[in-house]
Amino acid sequence: MIKKLLRVLFVFVVSNSMFAQQTDDKIPSEKKNPIIFAEAFGGPSAMQHAGFAGGFELNYQYKKSLFSIRYIHATGYKKRDSVFSFYNVEDNDEFALLYGKRWSTANRSFSVSTGISHNNLILTKRDEDFNRHLSYDTFYGVPFEASFKWFYPKKRSHLIYNTLIPSIGMKLFGNISKRSYVGIGFSFGFGLSKEY
């Protein structure tokens, strides 16, 4: 009787120890990459005079929030007496921090952002002899942008390959300040535009 009881107890302990081992049925989730990308952009712009603007931007996305550091150089030109001759009258260097929202699908995204900027402006005036006279101004502003971009939708075998695939897009950008300007242009970027 004791032997039977010991056998039953032994089987009970062994079976419990076998089934008591915790098996994790959950598939381990892959660690997702951060969404971080850089881009260059440029196109026509308008301050007090029409001209061109171009710049660089570094972006980081957390959930739907987009954080950006931006630099833009914007110029304005004035027409000379001849038909196809212009000269530079405005040069603005903008350094900005922006916050916004970004929504993305498999291969495209749309974002809007605004923030604060520091601007260094150089104004050029010409006298009758066409000599240059420069004046300088420094001021703060409210930068803004709306961006639409396309990027490669599929994951490559190595993460570094995904960062090297370029993205392209369109960007509306500008600044509200004592010397406001607005511009529109193409953007070209590298980096991780989505979670792969």
CSV table of C-alpha atoms in Angstrom, one decimal:
chain,number,residue,atom,x,y,z
A,1,MET,CA,0.0,0.0,0.0
A,2,ILE,CA,2.8,2.4,0.9
A,3,LYS,CA,4.6,1.5,-2.4
A,4,LYS,CA,1.5,2.2,-4.4
A,5,LEU,CA,1.0,5.5,-2.6
A,6,LEU,CA,4.7,6.5,-3.2
A,7,ARG,CA,4.3,5.6,-6.9
A,8,VAL,CA,1.2,7.7,-7.2
A,9,LEU,CA,2.9,10.6,-5.4
A,10,PHE,CA,6.0,10.2,-7.6
A,11,VAL,CA,3.9,10.3,-10.8
A,12,PHE,CA,1.9,13.3,-9.4
A,13,VAL,CA,5.1,15.3,-8.6
A,14,VAL,CA,6.8,14.5,-11.9
A,15,SER,CA,3.7,15.3,-14.0
A,16,ASN,CA,3.2,18.6,-12.1
A,17,SER,CA,6.8,19.6,-12.5
A,18,MET,CA,6.6,18.9,-16.2
A,19,PHE,CA,3.4,20.9,-16.7
A,20,ALA,CA,4.3,23.5,-14.2
A,21,GLN,CA,7.2,24.8,-16.4
A,22,GLN,CA,6.0,28.0,-17.7
A,23,THR,CA,6.0,28.0,-21.5
A,24,ASP,CA,5.8,31.4,-23.1
A,25,ASP,CA,3.4,31.0,-25.9
A,26,LYS,CA,3.8,34.6,-26.9
A,27,ILE,CA,5.9,35.3,-29.9
A,28,PRO,CA,8.7,37.6,-28.9
A,29,SER,CA,8.1,41.0,-30.5
A,30,GLU,CA,10.8,42.3,-32.7
A,31,LYS,CA,12.4,45.6,-31.5
A,32,LYS,CA,11.2,48.2,-33.9
A,33,ASN,CA,13.6,50.9,-35.3
A,34,PRO,CA,13.2,54.5,-34.5
A,35,ILE,CA,11.7,56.8,-37.1
A,36,ILE,CA,14.5,59.3,-37.9
A,37,PHE,CA,15.3,60.9,-41.2
A,38,ALA,CA,17.0,63.8,-42.8
A,39,GLU,CA,16.0,65.8,-45.8
A,40,ALA,CA,17.1,68.6,-48.1
A,41,PHE,CA,14.6,70.8,-49.8
A,42,GLY,CA,14.3,73.9,-51.9
A,43,GLY,CA,12.2,75.9,-54.4
A,44,PRO,CA,10.8,79.3,-55.2
A,45,SER,CA,10.0,81.6,-52.3
A,46,ALA,CA,8.7,85.1,-51.6
A,47,MET,CA,9.7,87.6,-48.9
A,48,GLN,CA,9.2,91.3,-49.8
A,49,HIS,CA,10.7,90.2,-53.1
A,50,ALA,CA,10.5,86.9,-55.0
A,51,GLY,CA,13.5,84.6,-54.9
A,52,PHE,CA,14.5,81.1,-53.8
A,53,ALA,CA,14.8,79.2,-50.5
A,54,GLY,CA,16.5,75.9,-49.6
A,55,GLY,CA,17.5,74.1,-46.5
A,56,PHE,CA,18.1,71.0,-44.4
A,57,GLU,CA,16.0,69.3,-41.8
A,58,LEU,CA,16.5,66.5,-39.2
A,59,ASN,CA,13.3,64.8,-38.1
A,60,TYR,CA,12.5,62.4,-35.2
A,61,GLN,CA,9.0,60.8,-34.8
A,62,TYR,CA,7.6,59.4,-31.6
A,63,LYS,CA,4.2,57.8,-32.0
A,64,LYS,CA,2.4,60.5,-34.1
A,65,SER,CA,4.5,63.4,-32.7
A,66,LEU,CA,7.2,64.9,-35.0
A,67,PHE,CA,10.2,66.8,-33.7
A,68,SER,CA,12.4,68.8,-36.2
A,69,ILE,CA,15.5,70.9,-36.4
A,70,ARG,CA,15.5,73.1,-39.6
A,71,TYR,CA,17.8,75.4,-41.4
A,72,ILE,CA,16.7,77.6,-44.3
A,73,HIS,CA,18.5,80.2,-46.4
A,74,ALA,CA,15.9,82.4,-48.3
A,75,THR,CA,16.8,85.1,-50.8
A,76,GLY,CA,14.9,87.9,-52.6
A,77,TYR,CA,15.8,89.5,-55.9
A,78,LYS,CA,15.0,92.8,-57.5
A,79,LYS,CA,14.9,93.5,-61.2
A,80,ARG,CA,17.5,95.7,-62.8
A,81,ASP,CA,16.9,97.9,-65.8
A,82,SER,CA,17.5,95.2,-68.4
A,83,VAL,CA,14.8,92.5,-68.8
A,84,PHE,CA,16.7,89.4,-67.6
A,85,SER,CA,19.0,91.0,-65.0
A,86,PHE,CA,18.3,90.7,-61.3
A,87,TYR,CA,20.3,91.5,-58.1
A,88,ASN,CA,20.1,90.2,-54.6
A,89,VAL,CA,18.4,92.4,-52.0
A,90,GLU,CA,17.4,90.0,-49.2
A,91,ASP,CA,19.2,87.1,-47.5
A,92,ASN,CA,17.7,85.4,-44.5
A,93,ASP,CA,19.2,82.6,-42.5
A,94,GLU,CA,16.6,80.8,-40.3
A,95,PHE,CA,17.4,78.3,-37.5
A,96,ALA,CA,14.3,76.6,-36.2
A,97,LEU,CA,12.9,74.1,-33.8
A,98,LEU,CA,9.5,72.6,-34.8
A,99,TYR,CA,6.9,70.3,-33.3
A,100,GLY,CA,4.0,68.7,-35.2
A,101,LYS,CA,2.1,65.7,-36.2
A,102,ARG,CA,2.8,63.0,-38.8
A,103,TRP,CA,0.5,60.5,-40.3
A,104,SER,CA,1.8,57.7,-42.5
A,105,THR,CA,0.7,54.6,-44.5
A,106,ALA,CA,2.8,51.9,-46.0
A,107,ASN,CA,4.6,54.1,-48.5
A,108,ARG,CA,3.7,57.8,-47.9
A,109,SER,CA,3.2,60.3,-45.1
A,110,PHE,CA,1.8,63.7,-44.4
A,111,SER,CA,3.0,66.1,-41.7
A,112,VAL,CA,2.3,69.6,-40.4
A,113,SER,CA,4.6,71.4,-37.9
A,114,THR,CA,5.2,74.8,-36.3
A,115,GLY,CA,7.6,76.1,-33.8
A,116,ILE,CA,10.1,79.0,-33.0
A,117,SER,CA,12.9,80.3,-35.1
A,118,HIS,CA,15.9,82.7,-34.9
A,119,ASN,CA,16.5,84.7,-38.1
A,120,ASN,CA,19.5,86.6,-39.4
A,121,LEU,CA,18.6,89.0,-42.2
A,122,ILE,CA,20.9,90.9,-44.5
A,123,LEU,CA,19.4,93.7,-46.6
A,124,THR,CA,21.3,95.0,-49.6
A,125,LYS,CA,20.6,98.5,-51.1
A,126,ARG,CA,22.2,99.9,-54.2
A,127,ASP,CA,23.0,103.6,-54.8
A,128,GLU,CA,23.0,105.4,-58.2
A,129,ASP,CA,26.6,104.1,-58.9
A,130,PHE,CA,25.3,100.5,-58.0
A,131,ASN,CA,27.5,100.3,-54.9
A,132,ARG,CA,26.2,98.0,-52.2
A,133,HIS,CA,25.1,99.1,-48.7
A,134,LEU,CA,24.3,96.4,-46.2
A,135,SER,CA,22.1,96.4,-43.2
A,136,TYR,CA,21.6,93.6,-40.7
A,137,ASP,CA,18.7,92.6,-38.6
A,138,THR,CA,18.1,89.7,-36.1
A,139,PHE,CA,14.6,88.6,-35.0
A,140,TYR,CA,12.5,85.7,-33.9
A,141,GLY,CA,9.6,84.1,-35.8
A,142,VAL,CA,7.1,81.3,-36.1
A,143,PRO,CA,8.2,78.8,-38.7
A,144,PHE,CA,5.7,76.4,-40.3
A,145,GLU,CA,5.6,73.6,-42.8
A,146,ALA,CA,3.4,71.0,-44.4
A,147,SER,CA,5.1,68.0,-46.0
A,148,PHE,CA,4.0,65.1,-48.2
A,149,LYS,CA,6.5,62.4,-49.0
A,150,TRP,CA,6.8,59.0,-50.6
A,151,PHE,CA,9.2,56.3,-49.4
A,152,TYR,CA,10.0,52.6,-50.0
A,153,PRO,CA,7.3,50.5,-48.2
A,154,LYS,CA,9.1,47.1,-47.7
A,155,LYS,CA,11.7,46.1,-45.2
A,156,ARG,CA,15.1,45.2,-46.6
A,157,SER,CA,17.2,42.4,-45.1
A,158,HIS,CA,19.4,44.8,-43.2
A,159,LEU,CA,18.4,48.0,-41.4
A,160,ILE,CA,21.2,49.9,-43.0
A,161,TYR,CA,19.7,49.3,-46.5
A,162,ASN,CA,16.5,50.9,-45.4
A,163,THR,CA,18.3,54.1,-44.4
A,164,LEU,CA,20.0,54.4,-47.8
A,165,ILE,CA,16.8,54.2,-49.8
A,166,PRO,CA,15.8,57.8,-50.6
A,167,SER,CA,12.5,59.4,-50.1
A,168,ILE,CA,11.0,62.2,-52.2
A,169,GLY,CA,8.2,64.7,-51.6
A,170,MET,CA,6.8,68.2,-51.7
A,171,LYS,CA,7.0,70.7,-48.9
A,172,LEU,CA,5.2,74.0,-48.2
A,173,PHE,CA,7.3,76.1,-45.7
A,174,GLY,CA,7.6,79.6,-44.4
A,175,ASN,CA,7.9,81.9,-41.4
A,176,ILE,CA,5.6,84.4,-39.8
A,177,SER,CA,7.7,87.3,-38.4
A,178,LYS,CA,8.6,90.9,-39.1
A,179,ARG,CA,10.1,89.6,-42.4
A,180,SER,CA,7.7,86.8,-43.2
A,181,TYR,CA,8.2,84.5,-46.2
A,182,VAL,CA,6.7,81.5,-47.8
A,183,GLY,CA,8.1,78.9,-50.2
A,184,ILE,CA,7.2,75.6,-51.9
A,185,GLY,CA,9.6,73.0,-53.3
A,186,PHE,CA,10.7,69.4,-53.6
A,187,SER,CA,12.3,67.4,-50.8
A,188,PHE,CA,14.8,64.6,-51.0
A,189,GLY,CA,15.7,62.6,-47.9
A,190,PHE,CA,17.5,59.6,-46.4
A,191,GLY,CA,16.7,57.7,-43.2
A,192,LEU,CA,14.1,55.5,-41.6
A,193,SER,CA,10.8,57.0,-42.7
A,194,LYS,CA,8.7,54.3,-41.0
A,195,GLU,CA,9.0,51.3,-38.6
A,196,TYR,CA,10.5,48.4,-40.6
